[in-house]
XYZ file of C-alpha atoms in Angstrom:
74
model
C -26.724 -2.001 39.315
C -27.234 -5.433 40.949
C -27.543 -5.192 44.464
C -25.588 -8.636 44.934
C -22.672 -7.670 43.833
C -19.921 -6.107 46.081
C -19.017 -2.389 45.826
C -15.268 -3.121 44.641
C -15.909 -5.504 41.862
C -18.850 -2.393 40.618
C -16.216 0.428 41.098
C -13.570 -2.073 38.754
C -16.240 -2.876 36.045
C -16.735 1.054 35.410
C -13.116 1.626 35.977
C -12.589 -1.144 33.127
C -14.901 0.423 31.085
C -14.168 3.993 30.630
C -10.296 2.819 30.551
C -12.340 0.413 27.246
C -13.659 3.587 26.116
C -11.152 5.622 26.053
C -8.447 3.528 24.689
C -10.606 2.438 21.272
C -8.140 4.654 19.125
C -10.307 6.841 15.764
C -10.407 5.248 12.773
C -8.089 7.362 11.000
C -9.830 9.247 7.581
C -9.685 7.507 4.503
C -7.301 9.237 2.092
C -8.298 8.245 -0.964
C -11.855 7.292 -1.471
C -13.187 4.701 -2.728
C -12.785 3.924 -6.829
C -11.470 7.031 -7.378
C -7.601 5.578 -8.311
C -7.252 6.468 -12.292
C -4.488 3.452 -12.327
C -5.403 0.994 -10.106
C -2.214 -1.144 -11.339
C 0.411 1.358 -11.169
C 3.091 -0.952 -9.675
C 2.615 -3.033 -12.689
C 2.356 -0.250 -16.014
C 5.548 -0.186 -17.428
C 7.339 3.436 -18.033
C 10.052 2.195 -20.640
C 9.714 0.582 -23.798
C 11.202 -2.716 -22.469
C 7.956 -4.834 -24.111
C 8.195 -2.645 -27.711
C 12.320 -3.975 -27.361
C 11.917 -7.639 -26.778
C 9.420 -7.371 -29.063
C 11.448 -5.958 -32.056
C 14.842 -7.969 -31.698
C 12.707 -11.556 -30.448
C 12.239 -11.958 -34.752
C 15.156 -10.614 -35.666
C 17.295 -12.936 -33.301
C 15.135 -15.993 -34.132
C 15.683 -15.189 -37.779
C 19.788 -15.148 -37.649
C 19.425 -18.211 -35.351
C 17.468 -19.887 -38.674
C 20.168 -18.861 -40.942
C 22.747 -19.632 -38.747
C 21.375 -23.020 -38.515
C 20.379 -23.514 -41.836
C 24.005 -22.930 -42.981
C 25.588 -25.425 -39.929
C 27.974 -22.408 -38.848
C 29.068 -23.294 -35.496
């Protein structure tokens, strides 16, 4: 402790610090470690078979659109 500064300003620097101290809240525990997710992209995996559908009826609807067209039935 410097001898040059005044008693109040010491007391309010260790006041200051153990209020510092005590108010650094605990890192809270990790819950799930590190690499250990078995889907890291589970917001994005689709559940239904929306993909298979467009899929299967994107040829079949372009193929009556070529007929359609080819035979000028509007």
């Amino acid at each position: 402790m410097d001898l040059d500064q005044s008693p109040p300003e010491t007391t309010v620097r260790r006041l200051l610090g153990r209020f510092a101290r005590h108010r650094r809240p605990a890192r809270p525990p990790i819950t799930v470690p590190h690499a250990t997710h078995n889907n890291s992209n589970r917001e994005f995996a689709r559940k239904d078979g929306t993909a298979v559908w467009f899929f299967v009826f994107l040829p079949i609807f372009l193929l009556l659109y070529t007929i359609v067209e080819k035979m000028h039935v509007r």
